[in-house]
C-alpha angles and dihedrals in degrees: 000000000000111000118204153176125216086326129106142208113242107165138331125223118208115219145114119294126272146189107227125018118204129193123194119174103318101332119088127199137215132202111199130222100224145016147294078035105073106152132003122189118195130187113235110173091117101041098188086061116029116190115204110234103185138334124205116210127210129215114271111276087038134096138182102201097158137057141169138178146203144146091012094303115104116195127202131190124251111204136148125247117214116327106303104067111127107257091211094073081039121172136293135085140327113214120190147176101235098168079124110053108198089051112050105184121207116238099177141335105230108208131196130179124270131012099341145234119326109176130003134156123228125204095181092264111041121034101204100196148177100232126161094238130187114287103009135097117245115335127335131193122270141181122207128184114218094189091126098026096204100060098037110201134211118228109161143004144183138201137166112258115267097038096090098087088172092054097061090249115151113249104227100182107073098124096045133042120297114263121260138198101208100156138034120174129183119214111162113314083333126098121193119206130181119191113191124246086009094063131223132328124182116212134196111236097182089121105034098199095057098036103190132216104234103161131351130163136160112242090196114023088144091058133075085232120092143212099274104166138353127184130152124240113253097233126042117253118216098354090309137099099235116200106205111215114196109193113199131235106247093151102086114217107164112058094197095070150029093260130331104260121130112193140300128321124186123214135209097224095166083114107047093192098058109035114202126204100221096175146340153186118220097193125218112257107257116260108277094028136088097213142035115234102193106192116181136356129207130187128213124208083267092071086242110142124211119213131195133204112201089220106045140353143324133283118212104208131179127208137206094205102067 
């Protein structure tokens, strides 16, 4: 059984695991962990009772394990898994209309070489993404304008030198992991990246087209577990602005299952000295499976919390602590 703290079931959605959960009003939307499941979008107006409006599936050796929406576009991410997906669908992003939630109509299908795009963050008018991209080792950083969401434009990238091959640039890194942008985040004319064994690098997007390196450091380089996220919070906590860098479990300890992670805690970070658990939810393992993996959490204007499991399903919790 569930154990908890200060944290209630509301309702559980069955469906195929996924990698990011979005809500936006009423609607949530999930990005699936493998195909043919690509998007799946849930009314949840009624929490104790979602209603699935549409799903969009995707060619087998493909997945679409992350979404985000704003501004009535929703954009998924088109990305290979493994070796035998079918390089005529190729990697990139889906970018639909979705004002009208249970038909999301493609607009375009933005393609870019290689494996495809992993994490990226929207704001309704710039996509800032992780795409493989021609001429340069592992993922790079991109900006792309949606102003007309049909021809999606460039209008700016980073990498860290050393990753453009087809540039001429030395590879320094032969004897330690390639280097990887997973992350980018936007918060004002700043743009947080974090890019996975090599750490974080923040970045001044004043000027879109010549994004600048202004700080970057690695909070772990001793450690298998990468930089997986960074973002500030927004307001400062005692007197200081405070960055919060989230590093990922890629040494699998637990066999049963994907990676040993049951379920959401929340954390008092007011003082950001002395963080406090104030609840959580350890979620059942899905049927079928040992373990739980849960694999990324939203939060709507309610104060209700979804959870995914990157096996099977989501869980609706509410919370007495919002």
């Amino acid at each position: 059984m569930a154990r908890s703290k200060n944290t209630r079931l509301v309702a559980h959605i069955d469906c195929p695991g996924g990698g990011q959960v979005w809500i936006d009003g009423r609607t949530l939307y999930i990005g699936h962990m493998r195909q043919p499941s690509g998007t799946t979008i849930v009314d949840v107006s009624d929490p104790k009772n979602p209603v699935e409006l549409a799903r969009v599936n995707l060619p087998p050796g493909w997945h679409s394990h992350k979404v985000r929406v704003a501004n009535g576009l929703m954009v998924v991410n088109h990305e290979r898994l493994g070796k035998d997906g079918d390089a005529s669908f190729g990697g990139g992003l889906g970018i639909y209309d979705i004002s009208t939630p249970a038909r999301p109509e493609l607009l375009c299908k933005w393609r870019t070489e290689g494996k495809g795009v992993h994490r990226y963050d929207f704001d309704g008018r710039y996509a800032y993404i992780s795409p493989t991209a021609e001429g340069y080792v592992g993922n790079i950083m991109m900006i792309l304008d949606l102003k007309d969401p049909a021809r999606p434009e460039e209008v700016g990238r980073w990498w860290i030198p050393g990753q453009w091959q087809a540039g001429g640039e030395a590879y320094p890194w032969n004897d330690g992991p390639a280097p990887r942008c997973h992350h980018p985040m936007r918060m004002g004319d700043r743009l947080y990246v974090s890019y996975w064994h090599h750490g974080y690098h923040i970045l001044d997007i004043s000027d879109m087209s010549k994004p600048k390196l202004i700080a970057s450091g690695n909070t772990s380089p001793a450690f298998p577990h990468p930089t997986h996220t960074c973002l500030p919070i927004p307001q400062t906590l005692k007197g200081r602005k405070v960055m919060v860098v989230a590093d990922e479990d890629v040494a699998k300890l637990w066999p049963s299952a994907p990676a040993f992670a049951k379920g959401m805690r929340i954390l008092d970070i007011a003082d950001p000295f002395a963080p406090r658990e104030v609840a959580y939810y350890e979620a059942d393992a899905p049927q079928g499976f040992s373990l739980a993996s849960s694999n990324d959490v939203t939060i709507d204007d309610r104060g209700l919390c979804y959870l995914i499991d990157r096996q099977r399903g989501v869980d609706i919790i509410e919370t007495s602590v919002l």
